[in-house]
Amino acid sequence: MSLFDWFENRRKSGSLSWERQERDISDGLWSKCSACEILVYTKELRANQMVCQECGHHEQVYSDERILQLIDAKTWIPLDEELYPSDPLQFYDRKAYSDRLAETQKKTGLVDAVQTGLGQIEGLPVALGVMDFRFMGGSMGSVVGEKLTRLIERATSKQYPVIIVCTSGGARMQEGMLSLMQMAKISGALEYHRAAGLLYIPILTHPTTGGVTASFAMLGDIIIAEPKATIGFAGRRVIEQTLREKLPNDFQTAEDLLHHGFVDIIIPRTELKKNLAQLISLHQPVSTTHSMVQWEAMALSST
Amino acid sequence: MSLFDWFENRRKSGSLSWERQERDISDGLWSKCSACEILVYTKELRANQMVCQECGHHEQVYSDERILQLIDAKTWIPLDEELYPSDPLQFYDRKAYSDRLAETQKKTGLVDAVQTGLGQIEGLPVALGVMDFRFMGGSMGSVVGEKLTRLIERATSKQYPVIIVCTSGGARMQEGMLSLMQMAKISGALEYHRAAGLLYIPILTHPTTGGVTASFAMLGDIIIAEPKATIGFAGRRVIEQTLREKLPNDFQTAEDLLHHGFVDIIIPRTELKKNLAQLISLHQPVSTTHSMVQWEAMALSST
Amino acid sequence: MVTTERKPLLLDFEKPLVDLEFRIDKIRELAKENGVDIGEQICQLETQAMQLRQGIFSNLSPSQKLQIARHPRRPSTLDYIKAISDTWIELHGDRGGSDDPALVGGIAKLAGRPVVMLGHQKGRDTKDNVARNFGMAAPGGYRKAMRLMEHANRFGMPILTFIDTPGAWAGVQAEHQGQGEAIAYNLREMFRLDVPIICTVIGEGGSGGALGIGVGDRLLMFEHAVYTVATPEACAAILWKDVSKAPQAAIALKITAQDLKSLGILNQILLEPPSGAHCDPLEAAKILKQGLLQNLEELTQMTSQQRRQIRYQKFRQIGVWNV
Amino acid sequence: MVTTERKPLLLDFEKPLVDLEFRIDKIRELAKENGVDIGEQICQLETQAMQLRQGIFSNLSPSQKLQIARHPRRPSTLDYIKAISDTWIELHGDRGGSDDPALVGGIAKLAGRPVVMLGHQKGRDTKDNVARNFGMAAPGGYRKAMRLMEHANRFGMPILTFIDTPGAWAGVQAEHQGQGEAIAYNLREMFRLDVPIICTVIGEGGSGGALGIGVGDRLLMFEHAVYTVATPEACAAILWKDVSKAPQAAIALKITAQDLKSLGILNQILLEPPSGAHCDPLEAAKILKQGLLQNLEELTQMTSQQRRQIRYQKFRQIGVWNV
Ligand SMILES: [Zn+2]
Ligand SMILES: [Zn+2]
């Protein structure tokens, strides 16, 4: 967006009545930044990868768009798209889980909360998983666990680095312990990937919490976070209730985690692809001394 | 000491004049506990391994006595007794280092601040190093470094566990950088011992500070401390001067280190031999997967 | 060790049974005082008590099991360790700044063989519970656990973990010390270890805090223990927006040993003494020891590679989906 | 990067030289203004300046070297890294609760090849120095260093460390977080790593805090850098009971590169630009890069086992005693 366009936007947004604004927003032509509240052309916001050019705020990005942002055109090969969630516990709270799934699938056009596939980043092959917060808050059920595990196993056998864009509210309670166990399953797959001397980079986006934080989000060789993303194990409200006092504003932000040593580097989304390409090219797989473990990893992986 | 003896002591000590007490102490017949100040027969204090039976205070123990306490009778084989310190820097402060060495040797009957050897603890073979605080505050110069390194290398080739009773004021400044480098040398020897799958237990006694704390004292598979021993990296006074305030009483005590996770277990001296025997018998060497490293270790060690 | 002499604190559904047992004692006492022979009646009453006990303990609801799992008299990790070991040396510290009393561990001799044992440690009374943070481990606790497991691996000692926690500690310090990282690290590294690993849920298996020491070749679980993705209370608050729906959540979440066996998560259920482990801790310890030894026997026959493979396959196959 | 344009802060013994240089500039300026040809005189004066410079910098006392080593304009770790790398990505954190700004590190491309670089980082001015704790690393700093070195080892990247610290941080928190443990751990583990390790003392090498990232296949040291078992000030306070005896202590302790080369501790001295690295940082960076590349060349020819052996032997042989 040029400076002139920007002034133009400001003028326009100033002159718009509230109703008019709302209509334009709902039309999708204009978007309002959820941080600085300025109005921008949705098209321009998209072109800037959903990062507000006014204040730098990173709006949530859904999985389709994220794949477009990261993967070179025409190199994306989606994997395991045929995996659909089921309702193994016949779970029913205020609504049946099966109904919830059907509704969410219809509303989002997604089958579950992660998309996985192989592709290239500036010509370098990668195995990429992208979580999607729209699908039940990016919660991790059997399908998320299975798709990520298969992705990692495939990367191990193909000697590809793994990149996972994380965003999640945590476990999917409607799948009970099956959900919790996915944490271990994915971590196990990462152990074999690691033993094969390969690179794993999780990208922590807003918000990354609960079981995802306590498993693959924190297991990267290099851990990247997006600016100001909320990242934590326990929910902020849970902790506030226990303490009976308000927490500092930067608590559980990417910056707070960097300060406490759990994030390697904070990278603005607009720089992400370039930086990933650089990091991947710096890490070429080397032969490992743990050849036995590597052998096992090969034997176990599916392809 | 029976309860009767104890009352007897109390009565006696109560009735002794101050001069009389001092004379008896300097005769060596009686000792005064440096913590609770009670007078006890030196013979009885010795029999209880220099632990006050009144208050449990652990008096310093010198190397000869420590070896007697820990090693089964007639199994001690001292090593490298022929190593004498030299004065490689021709160091002179208010006094020449060479003079200091000669005086200390004469006064203590020791050649330097550590004794090393092979022996048995309840029938189990061990390589034992015992530092001696009398010799220039247990400071670590070339001889201490070389004797401990040789001990560890010998243990690696013989597949023996290593036990080092630590007490030290830190580096021996009179040997300059030669002293500092002993920290790395000993740690390197411990790496090969470790790679061979063998057990190393340092025993931290009062005081263990400086370069010893920042090397072999903290590298145990299991780290044992004596009750109330001072253990730290930086000197208490240095920290107090920086902070300009008094530190809490338990700062840098064995108990404080246990609380902060750097000591595995605090064992009273009177229980030490029994516990060591138990721990050694629980840790029998296993074949390691790092056979290459093990092979190197063998190749490097002296025997 | 809690002994059978001490009367357990009473749970609601235990009341009829305890009342009956009290009456039997009373009658027996009276009869003795008065020199009356009431052998037959006593025998009848005791049969009645046995049936009542069976009725109660074989039909416990998930919330009732949760109550038993959380019972203050239920044997804790240290209770079991001390009861089943020939030798026990507790070791301390994560070598990084803390020694978490909510997660304890050390080296033991079990039936003559060195092993590393570790587990969450709840307190016995309120004061003890405060010191132990109610068995909710801090990041340092998980790091201590990992350190001890590495030690075990180095010296070829099997690892036995005991799970008994409402969940990992949630607090400002826990976040700043990396609760997520500490658990995640254990999840990955436990797949790497060469030695046999057996995990046993002895009481309450709470979420990621339980799983952080729960990756093993075998997962055992006591009959009345529970293991859940979130406490039923938290689940009710989130999904029902109503904490009082916790009993329903407890049913829906499938948290009992029986449920988890049929979901393929458990390897083995350890049957408890007739009135639960809290009423006969020594018997419970015997059962545990037997279960552990039997599984150790099988696992030590395998190579470390085989064990890593069954460990991975055990988790690899968990999950249900449609195609 | 500090450039040569900026006037360095003046050390006492540099004063005659700087005075002379100032006079030369002044004369040149006046001559130009007045259109006078004074080429010959200037030439003479410049020769004089060069001789003076040589006289000063080839005869520095240990305390003078200490002053140069601590010079606020002396290039720091990040200055060098940025000057010699094609690519530089700083990475943060010990994954245990802290990210120490006094010890920095990351991945770089050096002459086309990926390496891990790390080192103590002093501040450039007072504010920066407070943030960097004057280059005195906390336990978390040493743990971050170890994490990055493990990363290097995993991915086959050589490790280049840069030493520039008065010593490890001495404070209550540092003790409670295990300063001793953190340094000790690095000392042992650095002997285990497969990749080439080159350590360079770029400024002040202070005690255990320096050694904590100082175990390598090669130890390089800049000509005017110092490396000492204790700061001369501390040594004077302890042995002479008089801090003002620090210059004597500096002599007695044998802290210069030349001393350490003859004691067998150093592998190589990197000659500095004529007036010291602080007067020509870019030239100093070139010299450093050349030294590193030449040593890397040799080390990458070897197997990892050979490197571990020369690393161990390098330290194994240090020490002097009588028999
Ligand atoms: Zn904005
Ligand atoms: Zn006493």
Short mmCIF file of N, CA and C in Angstrom, two decimals, chain D residues 12-67:
data_model
loop_
_atom_site.label_atom_id
_atom_site.label_comp_id
_atom_site.label_asym_id
_atom_site.label_seq_id
_atom_site.Cartn_x
_atom_site.Cartn_y
_atom_site.Cartn_z
N ASP D 12 45.84 6.01 28.53
CA ASP D 12 47.00 6.83 28.90
C ASP D 12 48.19 6.65 27.96
N PHE D 13 48.54 5.40 27.74
CA PHE D 13 49.76 5.14 26.97
C PHE D 13 49.56 5.39 25.48
N GLU D 14 48.30 5.57 25.07
CA GLU D 14 48.07 5.92 23.67
C GLU D 14 48.25 7.42 23.43
N LYS D 15 48.28 8.22 24.51
CA LYS D 15 48.21 9.66 24.41
C LYS D 15 49.33 10.27 23.55
N PRO D 16 50.61 9.93 23.80
CA PRO D 16 51.66 10.55 22.97
C PRO D 16 51.42 10.30 21.47
N LEU D 17 51.00 9.08 21.15
CA LEU D 17 50.75 8.74 19.76
C LEU D 17 49.62 9.57 19.18
N VAL D 18 48.54 9.66 19.93
CA VAL D 18 47.38 10.40 19.44
C VAL D 18 47.71 11.88 19.34
N ASP D 19 48.50 12.38 20.28
CA ASP D 19 48.94 13.77 20.21
C ASP D 19 49.72 14.03 18.91
N LEU D 20 50.65 13.14 18.65
CA LEU D 20 51.47 13.28 17.44
C LEU D 20 50.59 13.23 16.19
N GLU D 21 49.66 12.27 16.15
CA GLU D 21 48.78 12.15 15.00
C GLU D 21 47.93 13.40 14.82
N PHE D 22 47.52 13.95 15.93
CA PHE D 22 46.71 15.17 15.90
C PHE D 22 47.54 16.32 15.31
N ARG D 23 48.83 16.39 15.76
CA ARG D 23 49.72 17.44 15.24
C ARG D 23 49.92 17.28 13.73
N ILE D 24 50.13 16.08 13.29
CA ILE D 24 50.32 15.83 11.85
C ILE D 24 49.10 16.33 11.07
N ASP D 25 47.91 15.96 11.56
CA ASP D 25 46.67 16.40 10.90
C ASP D 25 46.61 17.92 10.82
N LYS D 26 46.92 18.54 11.95
CA LYS D 26 46.86 20.01 12.06
C LYS D 26 47.80 20.66 11.04
N ILE D 27 49.05 20.18 11.01
CA ILE D 27 50.06 20.72 10.09
C ILE D 27 49.59 20.57 8.65
N ARG D 28 49.08 19.37 8.33
CA ARG D 28 48.62 19.07 6.98
C ARG D 28 47.52 20.07 6.59
N GLU D 29 46.63 20.31 7.53
CA GLU D 29 45.50 21.21 7.31
C GLU D 29 45.99 22.64 7.02
N LEU D 30 46.90 23.11 7.92
CA LEU D 30 47.46 24.46 7.77
C LEU D 30 48.18 24.61 6.43
N ALA D 31 49.02 23.60 6.09
CA ALA D 31 49.77 23.62 4.85
C ALA D 31 48.83 23.75 3.66
N LYS D 32 47.72 22.97 3.72
CA LYS D 32 46.76 22.98 2.63
C LYS D 32 46.11 24.36 2.51
N GLU D 33 45.71 24.91 3.67
CA GLU D 33 45.08 26.23 3.68
C GLU D 33 45.99 27.28 3.07
N ASN D 34 47.29 27.17 3.41
CA ASN D 34 48.23 28.18 2.96
C ASN D 34 48.97 27.79 1.68
N GLY D 35 48.61 26.67 1.10
CA GLY D 35 49.22 26.25 -0.16
C GLY D 35 50.72 26.00 -0.07
N VAL D 36 51.17 25.50 1.11
CA VAL D 36 52.59 25.25 1.31
C VAL D 36 52.87 23.75 1.09
N ASP D 37 53.95 23.39 0.47
CA ASP D 37 54.32 21.98 0.29
C ASP D 37 55.21 21.53 1.44
N ILE D 38 54.66 20.68 2.29
CA ILE D 38 55.44 20.22 3.44
C ILE D 38 55.54 18.70 3.42
N GLY D 39 55.46 18.13 2.20
CA GLY D 39 55.48 16.67 2.03
C GLY D 39 56.57 15.99 2.82
N GLU D 40 57.75 16.53 2.79
CA GLU D 40 58.87 15.87 3.44
C GLU D 40 58.72 15.83 4.96
N GLN D 41 58.36 17.00 5.51
CA GLN D 41 58.18 17.08 6.95
C GLN D 41 57.09 16.08 7.44
N ILE D 42 55.99 16.09 6.67
CA ILE D 42 54.89 15.18 7.03
C ILE D 42 55.39 13.74 7.01
N CYS D 43 56.12 13.43 6.00
CA CYS D 43 56.65 12.08 5.85
C CYS D 43 57.50 11.71 7.06
N GLN D 44 58.35 12.63 7.46
CA GLN D 44 59.18 12.41 8.65
C GLN D 44 58.32 12.16 9.89
N LEU D 45 57.36 13.07 10.05
CA LEU D 45 56.49 12.96 11.23
C LEU D 45 55.74 11.62 11.24
N GLU D 46 55.31 11.19 10.05
CA GLU D 46 54.56 9.92 9.99
C GLU D 46 55.44 8.73 10.31
N THR D 47 56.67 8.79 9.88
CA THR D 47 57.62 7.75 10.25
C THR D 47 57.79 7.73 11.76
N GLN D 48 57.92 8.93 12.31
CA GLN D 48 58.05 9.08 13.77
C GLN D 48 56.84 8.45 14.48
N ALA D 49 55.66 8.73 13.92
CA ALA D 49 54.42 8.20 14.52
C ALA D 49 54.41 6.68 14.47
N MET D 50 54.84 6.15 13.33
CA MET D 50 54.84 4.70 13.17
C MET D 50 55.78 4.06 14.18
N GLN D 51 56.96 4.69 14.34
CA GLN D 51 57.93 4.15 15.30
C GLN D 51 57.38 4.22 16.72
N LEU D 52 56.74 5.35 16.99
CA LEU D 52 56.14 5.51 18.31
C LEU D 52 55.08 4.42 18.55
N ARG D 53 54.24 4.21 17.52
CA ARG D 53 53.17 3.20 17.61
C ARG D 53 53.78 1.84 17.88
N GLN D 54 54.80 1.50 17.09
CA GLN D 54 55.47 0.21 17.27
C GLN D 54 56.05 0.09 18.66
N GLY D 55 56.68 1.18 19.07
CA GLY D 55 57.30 1.20 20.40
C GLY D 55 56.27 0.94 21.48
N ILE D 56 55.14 1.61 21.35
CA ILE D 56 54.09 1.44 22.37
C ILE D 56 53.47 0.05 22.31
N PHE D 57 53.03 -0.37 21.11
CA PHE D 57 52.23 -1.59 21.04
C PHE D 57 53.02 -2.89 21.07
N SER D 58 54.34 -2.77 20.88
CA SER D 58 55.11 -4.01 21.00
C SER D 58 55.67 -4.16 22.41
N ASN D 59 55.47 -3.16 23.25
CA ASN D 59 56.01 -3.24 24.60
C ASN D 59 54.95 -3.00 25.67
N LEU D 60 53.72 -3.39 25.35
CA LEU D 60 52.65 -3.17 26.32
C LEU D 60 52.85 -4.04 27.55
N SER D 61 52.65 -3.46 28.71
CA SER D 61 52.71 -4.25 29.93
C SER D 61 51.40 -5.04 30.03
N PRO D 62 51.41 -6.11 30.84
CA PRO D 62 50.17 -6.86 31.02
C PRO D 62 48.98 -5.97 31.42
N SER D 63 49.21 -4.98 32.29
CA SER D 63 48.06 -4.13 32.67
C SER D 63 47.61 -3.27 31.51
N GLN D 64 48.56 -2.86 30.67
CA GLN D 64 48.16 -2.09 29.51
C GLN D 64 47.35 -2.95 28.55
N LYS D 65 47.78 -4.20 28.39
CA LYS D 65 47.01 -5.12 27.54
C LYS D 65 45.61 -5.31 28.11
N LEU D 66 45.55 -5.40 29.43
CA LEU D 66 44.24 -5.55 30.08
C LEU D 66 43.35 -4.37 29.73
N GLN D 67 43.97 -3.16 29.73
CA GLN D 67 43.19 -1.97 29.37
C GLN D 67 42.69 -2.04 27.93
#
